[in-house]
Each structure stands twice: as C-alpha cells, then as structure tokens.
PDB file of C-alpha atoms (C1' of nucleotides) in Angstrom:
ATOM      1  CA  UNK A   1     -24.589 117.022 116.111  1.00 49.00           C
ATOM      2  CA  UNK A   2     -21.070 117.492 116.649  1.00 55.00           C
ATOM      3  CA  UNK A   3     -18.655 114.717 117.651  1.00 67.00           C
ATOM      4  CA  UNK A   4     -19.365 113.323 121.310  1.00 83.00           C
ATOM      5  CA  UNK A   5     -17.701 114.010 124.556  1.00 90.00           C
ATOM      6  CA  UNK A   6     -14.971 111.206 124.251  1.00 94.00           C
ATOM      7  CA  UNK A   7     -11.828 111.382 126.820  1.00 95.00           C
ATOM      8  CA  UNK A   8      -8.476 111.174 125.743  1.00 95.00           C
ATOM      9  CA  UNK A   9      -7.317 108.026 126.008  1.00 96.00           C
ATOM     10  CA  UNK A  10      -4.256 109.161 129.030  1.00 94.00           C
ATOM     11  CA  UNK A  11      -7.449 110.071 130.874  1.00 94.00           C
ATOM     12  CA  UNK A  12      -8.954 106.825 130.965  1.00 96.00           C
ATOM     13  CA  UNK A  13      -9.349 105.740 134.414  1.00 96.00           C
ATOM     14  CA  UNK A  14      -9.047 102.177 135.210  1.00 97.00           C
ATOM     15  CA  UNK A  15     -11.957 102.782 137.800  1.00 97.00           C
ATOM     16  CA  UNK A  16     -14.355 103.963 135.558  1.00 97.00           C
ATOM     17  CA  UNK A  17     -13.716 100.992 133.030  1.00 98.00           C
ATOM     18  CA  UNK A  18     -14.601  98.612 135.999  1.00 98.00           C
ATOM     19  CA  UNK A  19     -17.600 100.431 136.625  1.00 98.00           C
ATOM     20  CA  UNK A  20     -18.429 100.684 133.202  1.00 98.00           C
ATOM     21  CA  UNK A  21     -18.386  96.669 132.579  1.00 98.00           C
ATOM     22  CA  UNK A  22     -19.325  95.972 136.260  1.00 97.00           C
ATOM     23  CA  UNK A  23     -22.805  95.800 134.947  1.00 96.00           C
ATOM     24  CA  UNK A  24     -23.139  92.966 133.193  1.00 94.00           C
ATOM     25  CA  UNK A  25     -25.920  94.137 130.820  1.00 93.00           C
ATOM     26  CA  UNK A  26     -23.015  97.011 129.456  1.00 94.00           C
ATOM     27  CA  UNK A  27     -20.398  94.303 129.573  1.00 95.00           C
ATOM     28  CA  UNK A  28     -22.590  92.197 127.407  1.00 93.00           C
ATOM     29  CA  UNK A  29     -23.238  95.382 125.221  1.00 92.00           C
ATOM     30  CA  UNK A  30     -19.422  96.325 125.348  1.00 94.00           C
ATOM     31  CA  UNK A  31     -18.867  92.619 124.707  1.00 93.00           C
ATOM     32  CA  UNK A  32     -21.326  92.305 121.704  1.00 90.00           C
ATOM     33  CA  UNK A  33     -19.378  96.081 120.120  1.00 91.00           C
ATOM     34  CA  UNK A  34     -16.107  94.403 120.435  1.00 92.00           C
ATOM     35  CA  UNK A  35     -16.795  91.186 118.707  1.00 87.00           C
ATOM     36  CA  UNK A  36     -18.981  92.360 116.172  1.00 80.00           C
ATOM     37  CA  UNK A  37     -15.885  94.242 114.536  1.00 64.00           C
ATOM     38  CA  UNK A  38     -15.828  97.327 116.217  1.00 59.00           C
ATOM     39  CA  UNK A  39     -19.292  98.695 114.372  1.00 68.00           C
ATOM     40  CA  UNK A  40     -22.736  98.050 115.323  1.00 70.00           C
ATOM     41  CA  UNK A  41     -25.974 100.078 115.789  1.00 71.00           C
ATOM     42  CA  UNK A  42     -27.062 100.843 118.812  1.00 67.00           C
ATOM     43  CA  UNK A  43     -30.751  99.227 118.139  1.00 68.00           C
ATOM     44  CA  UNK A  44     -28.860  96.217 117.277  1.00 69.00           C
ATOM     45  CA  UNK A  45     -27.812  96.000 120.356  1.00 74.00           C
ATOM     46  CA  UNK A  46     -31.079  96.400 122.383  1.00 67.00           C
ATOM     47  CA  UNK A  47     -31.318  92.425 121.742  1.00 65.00           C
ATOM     48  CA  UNK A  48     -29.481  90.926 123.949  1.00 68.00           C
ATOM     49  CA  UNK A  49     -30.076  87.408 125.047  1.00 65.00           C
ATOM     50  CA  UNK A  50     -33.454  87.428 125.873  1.00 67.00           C
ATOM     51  CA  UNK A  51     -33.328  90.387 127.757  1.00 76.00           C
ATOM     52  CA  UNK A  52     -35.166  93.943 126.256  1.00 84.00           C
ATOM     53  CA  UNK A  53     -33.502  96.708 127.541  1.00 88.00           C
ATOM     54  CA  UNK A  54     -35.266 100.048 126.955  1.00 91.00           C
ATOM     55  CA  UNK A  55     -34.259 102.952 124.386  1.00 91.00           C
ATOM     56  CA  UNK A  56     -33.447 105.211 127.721  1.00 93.00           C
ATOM     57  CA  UNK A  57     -31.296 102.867 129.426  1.00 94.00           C
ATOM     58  CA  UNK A  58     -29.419 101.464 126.365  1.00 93.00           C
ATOM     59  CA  UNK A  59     -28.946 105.037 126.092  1.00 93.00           C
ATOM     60  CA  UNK A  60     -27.170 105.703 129.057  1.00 95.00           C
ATOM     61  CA  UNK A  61     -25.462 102.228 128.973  1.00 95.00           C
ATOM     62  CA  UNK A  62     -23.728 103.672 126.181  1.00 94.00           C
ATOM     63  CA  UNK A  63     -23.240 107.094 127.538  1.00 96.00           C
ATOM     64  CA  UNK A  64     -21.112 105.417 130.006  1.00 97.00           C
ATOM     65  CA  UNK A  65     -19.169 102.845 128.414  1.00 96.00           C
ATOM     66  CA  UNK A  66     -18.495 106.269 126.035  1.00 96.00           C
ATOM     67  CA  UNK A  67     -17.355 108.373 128.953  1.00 96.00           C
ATOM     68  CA  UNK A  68     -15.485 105.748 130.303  1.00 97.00           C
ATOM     69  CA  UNK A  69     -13.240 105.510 126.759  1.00 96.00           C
ATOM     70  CA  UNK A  70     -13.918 101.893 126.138  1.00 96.00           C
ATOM     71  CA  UNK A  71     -16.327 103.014 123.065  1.00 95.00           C
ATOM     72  CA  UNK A  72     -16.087 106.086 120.209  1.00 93.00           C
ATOM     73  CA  UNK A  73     -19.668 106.910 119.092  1.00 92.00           C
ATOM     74  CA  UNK A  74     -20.196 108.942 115.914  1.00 89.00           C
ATOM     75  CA  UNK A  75     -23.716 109.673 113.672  1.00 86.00           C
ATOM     76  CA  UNK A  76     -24.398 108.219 110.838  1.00 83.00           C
ATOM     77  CA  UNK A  77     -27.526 109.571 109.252  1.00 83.00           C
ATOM     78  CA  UNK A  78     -30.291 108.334 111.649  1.00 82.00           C
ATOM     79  CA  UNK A  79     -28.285 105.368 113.514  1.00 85.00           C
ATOM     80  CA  UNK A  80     -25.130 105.589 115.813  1.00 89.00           C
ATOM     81  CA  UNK A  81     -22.018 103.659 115.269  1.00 89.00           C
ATOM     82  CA  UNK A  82     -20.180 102.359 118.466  1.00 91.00           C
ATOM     83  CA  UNK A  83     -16.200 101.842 117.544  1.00 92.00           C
ATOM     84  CA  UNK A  84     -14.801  99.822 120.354  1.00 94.00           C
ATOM     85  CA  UNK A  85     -11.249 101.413 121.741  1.00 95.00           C
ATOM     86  CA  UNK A  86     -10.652  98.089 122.500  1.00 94.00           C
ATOM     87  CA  UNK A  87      -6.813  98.651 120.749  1.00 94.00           C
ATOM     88  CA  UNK A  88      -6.508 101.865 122.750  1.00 95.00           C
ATOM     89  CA  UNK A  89      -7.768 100.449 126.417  1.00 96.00           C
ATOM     90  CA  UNK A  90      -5.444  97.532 125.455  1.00 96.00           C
ATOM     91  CA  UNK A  91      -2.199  99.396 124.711  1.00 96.00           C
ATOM     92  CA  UNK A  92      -2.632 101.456 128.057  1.00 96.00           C
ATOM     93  CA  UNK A  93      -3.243  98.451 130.373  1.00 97.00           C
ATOM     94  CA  UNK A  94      -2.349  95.564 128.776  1.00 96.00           C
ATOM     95  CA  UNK A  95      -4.195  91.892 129.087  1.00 96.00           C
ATOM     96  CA  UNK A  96      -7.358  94.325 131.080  1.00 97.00           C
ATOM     97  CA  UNK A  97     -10.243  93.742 128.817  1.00 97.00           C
ATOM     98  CA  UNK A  98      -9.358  90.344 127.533  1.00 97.00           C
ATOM     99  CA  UNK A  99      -9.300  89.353 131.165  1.00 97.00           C
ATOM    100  CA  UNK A 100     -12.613  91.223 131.743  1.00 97.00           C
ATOM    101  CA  UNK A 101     -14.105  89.573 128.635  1.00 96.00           C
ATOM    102  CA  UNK A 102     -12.684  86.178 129.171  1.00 96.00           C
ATOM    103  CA  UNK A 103     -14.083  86.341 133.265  1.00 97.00           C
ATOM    104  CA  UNK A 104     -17.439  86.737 131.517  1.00 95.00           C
ATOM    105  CA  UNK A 105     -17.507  84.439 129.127  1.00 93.00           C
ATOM    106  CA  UNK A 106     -15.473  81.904 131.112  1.00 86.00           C
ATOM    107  CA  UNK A 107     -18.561  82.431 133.881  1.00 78.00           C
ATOM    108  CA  UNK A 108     -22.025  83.022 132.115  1.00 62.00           C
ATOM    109  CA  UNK A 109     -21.368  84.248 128.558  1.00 49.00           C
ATOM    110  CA  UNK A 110     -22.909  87.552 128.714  1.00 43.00           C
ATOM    111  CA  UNK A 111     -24.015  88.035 124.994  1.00 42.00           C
ATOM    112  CA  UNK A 112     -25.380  84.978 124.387  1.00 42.00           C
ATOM    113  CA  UNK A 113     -28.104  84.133 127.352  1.00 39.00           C
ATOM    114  CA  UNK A 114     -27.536  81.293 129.443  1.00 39.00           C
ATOM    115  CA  UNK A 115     -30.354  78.367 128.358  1.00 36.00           C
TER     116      UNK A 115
ATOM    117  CA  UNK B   1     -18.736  85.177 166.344  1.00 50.00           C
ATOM    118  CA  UNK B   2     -18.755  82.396 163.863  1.00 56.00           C
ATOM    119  CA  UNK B   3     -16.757  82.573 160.309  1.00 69.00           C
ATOM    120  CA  UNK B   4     -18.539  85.087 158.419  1.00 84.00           C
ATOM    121  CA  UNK B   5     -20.371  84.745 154.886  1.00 90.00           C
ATOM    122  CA  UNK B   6     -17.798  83.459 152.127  1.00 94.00           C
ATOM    123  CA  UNK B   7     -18.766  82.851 148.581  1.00 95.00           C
ATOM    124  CA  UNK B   8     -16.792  79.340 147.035  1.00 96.00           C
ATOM    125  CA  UNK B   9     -14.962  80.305 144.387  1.00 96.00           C
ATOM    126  CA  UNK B  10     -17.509  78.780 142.085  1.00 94.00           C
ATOM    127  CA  UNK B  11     -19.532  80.959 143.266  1.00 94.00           C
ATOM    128  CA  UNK B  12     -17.528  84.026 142.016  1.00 96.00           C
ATOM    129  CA  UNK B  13     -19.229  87.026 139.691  1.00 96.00           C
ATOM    130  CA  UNK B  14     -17.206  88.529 137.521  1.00 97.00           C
ATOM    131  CA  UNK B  15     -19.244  91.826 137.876  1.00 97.00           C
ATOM    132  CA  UNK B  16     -18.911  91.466 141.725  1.00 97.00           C
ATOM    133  CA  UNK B  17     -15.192  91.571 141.403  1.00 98.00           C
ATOM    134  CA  UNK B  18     -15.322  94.611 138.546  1.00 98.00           C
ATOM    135  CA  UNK B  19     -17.700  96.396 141.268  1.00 98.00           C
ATOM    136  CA  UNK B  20     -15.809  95.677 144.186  1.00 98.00           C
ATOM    137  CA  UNK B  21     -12.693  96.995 142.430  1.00 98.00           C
ATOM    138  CA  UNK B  22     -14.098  99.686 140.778  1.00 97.00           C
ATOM    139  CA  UNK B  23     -13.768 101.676 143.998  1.00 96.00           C
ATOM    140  CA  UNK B  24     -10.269 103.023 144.121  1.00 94.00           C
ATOM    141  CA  UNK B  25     -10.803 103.087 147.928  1.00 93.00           C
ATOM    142  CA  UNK B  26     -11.316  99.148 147.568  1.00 94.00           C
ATOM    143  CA  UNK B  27      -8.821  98.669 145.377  1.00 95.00           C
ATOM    144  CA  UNK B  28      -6.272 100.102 147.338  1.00 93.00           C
ATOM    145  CA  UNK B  29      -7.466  98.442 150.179  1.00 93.00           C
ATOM    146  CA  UNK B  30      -7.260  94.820 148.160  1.00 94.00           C
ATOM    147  CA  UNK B  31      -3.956  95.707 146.641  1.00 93.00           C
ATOM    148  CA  UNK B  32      -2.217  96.303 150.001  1.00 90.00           C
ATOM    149  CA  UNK B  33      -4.433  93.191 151.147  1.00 92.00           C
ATOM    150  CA  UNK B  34      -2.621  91.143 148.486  1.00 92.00           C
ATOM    151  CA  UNK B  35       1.091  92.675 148.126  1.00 87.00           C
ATOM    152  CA  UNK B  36       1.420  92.351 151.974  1.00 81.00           C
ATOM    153  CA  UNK B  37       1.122  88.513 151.982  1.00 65.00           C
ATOM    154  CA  UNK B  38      -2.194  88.238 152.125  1.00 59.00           C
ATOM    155  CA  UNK B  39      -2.481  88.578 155.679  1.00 69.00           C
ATOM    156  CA  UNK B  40      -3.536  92.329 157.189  1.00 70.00           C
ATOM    157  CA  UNK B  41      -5.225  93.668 159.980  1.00 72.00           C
ATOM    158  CA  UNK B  42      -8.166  95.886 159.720  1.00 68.00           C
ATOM    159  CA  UNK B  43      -7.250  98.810 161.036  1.00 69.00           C
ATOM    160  CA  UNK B  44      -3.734  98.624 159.329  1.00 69.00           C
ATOM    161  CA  UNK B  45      -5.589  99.561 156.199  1.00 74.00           C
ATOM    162  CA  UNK B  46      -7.032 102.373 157.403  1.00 67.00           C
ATOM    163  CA  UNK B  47      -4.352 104.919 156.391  1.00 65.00           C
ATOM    164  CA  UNK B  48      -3.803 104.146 152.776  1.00 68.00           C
ATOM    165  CA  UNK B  49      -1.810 107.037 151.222  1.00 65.00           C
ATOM    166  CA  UNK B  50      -2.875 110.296 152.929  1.00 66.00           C
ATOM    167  CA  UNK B  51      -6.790 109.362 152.847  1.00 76.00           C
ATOM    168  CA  UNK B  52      -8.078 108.308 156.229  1.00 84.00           C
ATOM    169  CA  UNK B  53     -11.098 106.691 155.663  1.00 88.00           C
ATOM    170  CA  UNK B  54     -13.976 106.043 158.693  1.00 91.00           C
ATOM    171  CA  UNK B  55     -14.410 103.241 160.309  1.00 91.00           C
ATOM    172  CA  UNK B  56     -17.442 102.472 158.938  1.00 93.00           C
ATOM    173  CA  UNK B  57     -16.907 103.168 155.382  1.00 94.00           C
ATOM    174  CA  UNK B  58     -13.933 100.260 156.082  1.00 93.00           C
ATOM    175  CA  UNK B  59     -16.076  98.106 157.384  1.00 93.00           C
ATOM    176  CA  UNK B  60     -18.548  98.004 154.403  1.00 95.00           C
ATOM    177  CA  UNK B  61     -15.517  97.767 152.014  1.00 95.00           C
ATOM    178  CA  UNK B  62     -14.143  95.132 153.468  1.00 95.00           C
ATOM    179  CA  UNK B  63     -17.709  93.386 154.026  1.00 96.00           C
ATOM    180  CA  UNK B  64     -17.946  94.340 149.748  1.00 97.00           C
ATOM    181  CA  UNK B  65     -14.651  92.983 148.884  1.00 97.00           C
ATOM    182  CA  UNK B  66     -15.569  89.344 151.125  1.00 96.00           C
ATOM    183  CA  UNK B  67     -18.615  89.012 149.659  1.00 96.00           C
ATOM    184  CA  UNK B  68     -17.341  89.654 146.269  1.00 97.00           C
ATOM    185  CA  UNK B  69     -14.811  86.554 147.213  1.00 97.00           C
ATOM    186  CA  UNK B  70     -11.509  88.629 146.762  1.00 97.00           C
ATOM    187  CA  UNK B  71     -10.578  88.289 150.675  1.00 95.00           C
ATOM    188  CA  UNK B  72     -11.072  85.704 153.354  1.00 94.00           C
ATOM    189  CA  UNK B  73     -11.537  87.281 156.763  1.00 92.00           C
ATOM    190  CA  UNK B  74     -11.610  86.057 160.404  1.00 90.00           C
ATOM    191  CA  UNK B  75     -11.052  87.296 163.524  1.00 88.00           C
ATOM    192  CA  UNK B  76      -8.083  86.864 165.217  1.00 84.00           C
ATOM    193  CA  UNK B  77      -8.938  87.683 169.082  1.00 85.00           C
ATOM    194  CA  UNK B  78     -10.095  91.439 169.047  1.00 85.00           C
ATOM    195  CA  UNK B  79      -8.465  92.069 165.169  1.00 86.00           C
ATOM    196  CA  UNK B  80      -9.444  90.923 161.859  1.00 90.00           C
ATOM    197  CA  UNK B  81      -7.447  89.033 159.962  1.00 90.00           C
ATOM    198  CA  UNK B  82      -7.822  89.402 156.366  1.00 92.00           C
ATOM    199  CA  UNK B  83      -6.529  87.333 153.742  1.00 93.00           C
ATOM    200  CA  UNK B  84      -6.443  87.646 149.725  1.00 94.00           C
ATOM    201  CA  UNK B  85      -7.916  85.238 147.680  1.00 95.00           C
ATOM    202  CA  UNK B  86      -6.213  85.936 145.004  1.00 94.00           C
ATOM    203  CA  UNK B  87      -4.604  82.228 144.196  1.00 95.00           C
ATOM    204  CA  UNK B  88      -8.413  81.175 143.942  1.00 96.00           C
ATOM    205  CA  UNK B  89      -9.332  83.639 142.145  1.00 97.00           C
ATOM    206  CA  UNK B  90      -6.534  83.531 139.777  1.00 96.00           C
ATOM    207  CA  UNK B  91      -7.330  80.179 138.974  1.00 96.00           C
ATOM    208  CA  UNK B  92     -11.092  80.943 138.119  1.00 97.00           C
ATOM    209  CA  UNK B  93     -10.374  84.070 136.487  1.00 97.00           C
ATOM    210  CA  UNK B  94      -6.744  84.325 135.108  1.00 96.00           C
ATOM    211  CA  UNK B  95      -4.953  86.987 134.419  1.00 96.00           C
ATOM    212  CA  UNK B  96      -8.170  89.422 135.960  1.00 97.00           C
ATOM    213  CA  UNK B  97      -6.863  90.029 139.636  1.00 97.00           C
ATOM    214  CA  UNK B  98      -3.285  90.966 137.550  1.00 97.00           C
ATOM    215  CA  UNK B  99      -4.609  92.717 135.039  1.00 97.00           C
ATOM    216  CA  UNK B 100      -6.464  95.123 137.375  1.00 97.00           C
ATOM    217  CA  UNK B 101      -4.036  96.094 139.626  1.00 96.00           C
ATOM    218  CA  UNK B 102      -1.565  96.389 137.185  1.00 96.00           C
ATOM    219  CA  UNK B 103      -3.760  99.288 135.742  1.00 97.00           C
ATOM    220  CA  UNK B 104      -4.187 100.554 139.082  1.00 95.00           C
ATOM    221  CA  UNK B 105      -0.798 100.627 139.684  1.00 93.00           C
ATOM    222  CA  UNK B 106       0.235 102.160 136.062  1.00 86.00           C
ATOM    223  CA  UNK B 107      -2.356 105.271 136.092  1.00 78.00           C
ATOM    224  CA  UNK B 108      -1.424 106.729 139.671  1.00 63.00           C
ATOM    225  CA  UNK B 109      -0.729 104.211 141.908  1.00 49.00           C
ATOM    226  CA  UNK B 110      -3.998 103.540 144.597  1.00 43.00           C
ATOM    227  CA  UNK B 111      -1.971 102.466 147.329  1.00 42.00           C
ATOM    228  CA  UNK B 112       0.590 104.568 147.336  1.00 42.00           C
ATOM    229  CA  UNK B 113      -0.506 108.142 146.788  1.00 39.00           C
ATOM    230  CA  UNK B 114       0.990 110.305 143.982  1.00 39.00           C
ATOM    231  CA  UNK B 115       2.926 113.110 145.785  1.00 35.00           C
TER     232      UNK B 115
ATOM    233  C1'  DC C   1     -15.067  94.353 187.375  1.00 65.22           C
ATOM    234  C1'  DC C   2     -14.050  97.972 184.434  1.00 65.22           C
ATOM    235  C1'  DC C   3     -11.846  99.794 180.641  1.00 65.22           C
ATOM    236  C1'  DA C   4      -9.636 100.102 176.126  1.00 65.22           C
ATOM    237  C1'  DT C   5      -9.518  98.510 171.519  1.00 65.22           C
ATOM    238  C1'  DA C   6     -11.407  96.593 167.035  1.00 65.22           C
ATOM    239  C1'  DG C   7     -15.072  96.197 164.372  1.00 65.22           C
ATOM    240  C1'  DT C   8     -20.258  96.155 163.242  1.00 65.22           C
ATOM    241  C1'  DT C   9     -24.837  98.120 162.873  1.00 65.22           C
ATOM    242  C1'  DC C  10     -28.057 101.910 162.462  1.00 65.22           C
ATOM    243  C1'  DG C  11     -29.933 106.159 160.511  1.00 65.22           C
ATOM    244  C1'  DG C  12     -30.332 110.013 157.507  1.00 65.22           C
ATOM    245  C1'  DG C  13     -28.904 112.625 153.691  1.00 65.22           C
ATOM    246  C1'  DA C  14     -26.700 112.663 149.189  1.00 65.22           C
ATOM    247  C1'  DT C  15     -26.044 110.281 145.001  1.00 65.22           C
ATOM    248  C1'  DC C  16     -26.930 106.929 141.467  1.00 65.22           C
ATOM    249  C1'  DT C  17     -29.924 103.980 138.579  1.00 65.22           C
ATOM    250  C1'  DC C  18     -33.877 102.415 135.995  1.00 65.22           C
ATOM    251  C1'  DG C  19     -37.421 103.122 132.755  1.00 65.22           C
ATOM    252  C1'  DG C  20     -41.622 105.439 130.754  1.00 65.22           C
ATOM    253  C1'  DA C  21     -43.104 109.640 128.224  1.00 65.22           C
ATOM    254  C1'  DA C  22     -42.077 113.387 125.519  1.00 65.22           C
ATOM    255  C1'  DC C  23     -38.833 115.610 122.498  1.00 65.22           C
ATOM    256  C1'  DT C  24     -35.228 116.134 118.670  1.00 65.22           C
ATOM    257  C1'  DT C  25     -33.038 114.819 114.484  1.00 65.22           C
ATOM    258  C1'  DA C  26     -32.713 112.660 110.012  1.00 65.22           C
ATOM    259  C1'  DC C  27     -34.284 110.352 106.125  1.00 65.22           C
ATOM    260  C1'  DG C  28     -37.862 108.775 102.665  1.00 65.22           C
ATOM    261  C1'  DG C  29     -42.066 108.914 100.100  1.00 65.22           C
ATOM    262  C1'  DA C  30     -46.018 111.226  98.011  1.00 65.22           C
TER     263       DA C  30
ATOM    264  C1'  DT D   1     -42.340 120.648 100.237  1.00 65.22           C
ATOM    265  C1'  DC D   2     -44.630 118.421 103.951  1.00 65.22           C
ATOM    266  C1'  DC D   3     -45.647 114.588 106.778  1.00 65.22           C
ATOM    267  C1'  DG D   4     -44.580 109.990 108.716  1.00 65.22           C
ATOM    268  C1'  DT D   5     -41.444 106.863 110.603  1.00 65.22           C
ATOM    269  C1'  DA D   6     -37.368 105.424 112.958  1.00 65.22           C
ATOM    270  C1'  DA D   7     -33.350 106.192 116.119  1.00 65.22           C
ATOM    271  C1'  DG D   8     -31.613 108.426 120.153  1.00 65.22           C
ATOM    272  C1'  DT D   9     -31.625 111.832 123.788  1.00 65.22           C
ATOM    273  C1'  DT D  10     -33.519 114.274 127.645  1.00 65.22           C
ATOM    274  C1'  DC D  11     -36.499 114.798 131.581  1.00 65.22           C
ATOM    275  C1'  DC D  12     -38.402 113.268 135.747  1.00 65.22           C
ATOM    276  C1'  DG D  13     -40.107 110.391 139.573  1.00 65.22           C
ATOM    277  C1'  DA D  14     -39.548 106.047 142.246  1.00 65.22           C
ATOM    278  C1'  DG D  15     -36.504 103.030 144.131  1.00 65.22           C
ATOM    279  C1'  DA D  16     -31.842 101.420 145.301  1.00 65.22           C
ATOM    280  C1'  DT D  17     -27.253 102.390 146.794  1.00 65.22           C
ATOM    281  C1'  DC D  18     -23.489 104.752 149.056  1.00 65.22           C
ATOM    282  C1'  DC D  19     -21.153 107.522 152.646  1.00 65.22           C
ATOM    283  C1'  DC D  20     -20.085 108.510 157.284  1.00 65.22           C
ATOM    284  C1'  DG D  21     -21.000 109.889 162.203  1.00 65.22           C
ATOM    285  C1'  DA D  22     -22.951 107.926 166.376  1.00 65.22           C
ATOM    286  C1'  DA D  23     -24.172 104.205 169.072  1.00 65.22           C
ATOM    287  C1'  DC D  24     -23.486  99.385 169.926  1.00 65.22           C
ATOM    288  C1'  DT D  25     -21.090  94.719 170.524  1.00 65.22           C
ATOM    289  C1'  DA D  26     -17.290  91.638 171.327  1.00 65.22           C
ATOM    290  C1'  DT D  27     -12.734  90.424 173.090  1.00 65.22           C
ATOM    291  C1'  DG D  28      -8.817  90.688 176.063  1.00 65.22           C
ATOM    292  C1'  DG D  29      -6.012  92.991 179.835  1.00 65.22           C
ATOM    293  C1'  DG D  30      -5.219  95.019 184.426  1.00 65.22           C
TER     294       DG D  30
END
DNA sequence: CCCATAGTTCGGGATCTCGGAACTTACGGA
DNA sequence: TCCGTAAGTTCCGAGATCCCGAACTATGGG
C-alpha cells in the first residue's frame, strides 16, 4: 500500500484542524501521538482512559486527523505508525496546537481519564 | 424575553469552542464579533465578505457560538446586542481565542474575503 | 391599531457520524 | 507452502446533526 493521501502542509486549513480536535476522543488520540514522541501504533491507541473505542472508528479518527495534516501515517509491516506534524502545524500557525493541547489538559486532561 | 442561556466560564469546553470555530462561517462571525469591540448587532453580521448568509443559519450560529461561551448576547430593544467573551475566555484558555484567529486570519482571511 | 423590523422556531432534505460485520494485508509457525 | 492470527480498512444501516426557506413572535414607531 502506497503512501497515504496526506495534504501539503500550505493546504492545511485551520478549519479542518478545529474539527479534527473538536472531538475530544481524536484530540485525546492526537494528544496521546504527540506526546508519545511522534510514533505510536494505532492499537496502542485504542486505550484511552477507560474508554474502548472500536477498530472502525479509531479508524476514521485517524483518517481525519490524517486529512486534516495534523498526523503522517505510513505501514510498517502489519501496524501503522502515526508521525505527528506537530512541527509543521506549528511553524504555519504558531502557538495553535499548544493552545489546543494546553485548553484540554488545562480543562479535563483528555489522555488520561478524569477519576 | 429574559437573558438567554450563558455557560460561566467554568463551565467552558474546549471542544465546544474548537466546534464552534471550526465553522469558518462562525469564525468570521466571532472574529468581527471581537475586532469590533465586542459589541455588534445581529444583522450587522450578516454580510461578512461577499457571503450573505440566511437568517436562520445566523441565528443558530450565533445561538452555537453563546452556548459555546465565546459571546454574551442580549437584546437591546428590537436588536441583539452581542458581545465577545473573549477576556474570559482568555483567561481560562490563554493564548486559544489568539491562536485561532490568528490562523484564520493568516490562511485567507474569514472576515474579510480574499478578492 | 397597524405595520415594519429583528430575530427565533419549525420542518424536511442533505450530510455526517458511530459502530458492527466482513474483507484485505502482512507476518509467523508448522 | 499453507494456514492462522493480528492490524486496519471498507461497507452499510441507524441515528444525529446541519442547512435554509417559511412561518411565527416580539418590540417599537406612526
């Protein structure tokens, strides 16, 4: 399988990055990519809080937060590593996903369940 | 017609500001909100750039964008005054209310067309 | 009293979202 | 080599959401 759909990042649209990370199971996911390094596998992902989200909708969590150019997804053998463009999104609108980021962990920390 | 539904700013979701926002129609409509000193009538809105948007599709922004505790409203005799919240905001969430419009306004400008 | 203006609510069609089931791909073991 | 297992994707139906025109309500003026 040839390298995913992934938009340039000059056509990254601020409105599909709030969409993206308006959900706050992809923001946790998005959030979870971003700290872990920029690599992670998508299954280790599906473990969020307490939460299970299903193979189909992880799937199209990513898809999005793909399309919307705040992750780079390439194959590697059977798993899928997510590279956060966290640098990219960050040099073309400065201070956006650290506010994003900070907003969510400053209100119910997103990737780590609220007990 | 007594002061409608207002979240505190305790209150606040992130994701019901990235969702509110993530609407360039709403955006536009909370940046001009905002760089116009926070005080705007309804109907003023309605021609943002060369876009004339219903009344009705205004009226649920607006009703979004309150909700989502970015802008105070009340009526002012027959009009609707609307004012930003973006001092509260700022101060629950810094550097998010900046951050966004700043990308707005550096990819093509929401409230101002791109002729 | 009647009308004009500003905004809200309602209704239907289009669009989006979620998640289970089936399918595809890739690796590993016998 | 062939089969089993694991990881993701695709497909599809049910439900939620969004958009916008039409009808409705509220306020103030003549």
């Amino acid at each position: 399988m040839r390298p995913l759909f992934h938009p340039a990042i000059e056509d990254v649209a601020p409105q599909a990055i709030l969409h993206a990370l308006s959900d706050p199971a992809r923001a946790a996911i998005f959030a979870r990519i971003t700290q872990a390094g920029c690599v992670n596998a998508c299954s280790a992902v599906s473990a969020l809080g307490d939460r299970v989200i299903p193979k189909s909708s992880l799937s199209s969590h990513i898809k999005v937060l793909r399309e919307a150019g705040l992750i780079r997804c390439e194959r590697n053998g059977v798993e899928m590593r997510n590279h956060s463009r966290c640098a990219e999104v960050e040099a073309r609108f400065p201070g956006l996903l650290a506010a994003i980021l900070n907003a969510y962990a400053g209100s119910d920390a997103p990737g780590a369940g609220t007990p």
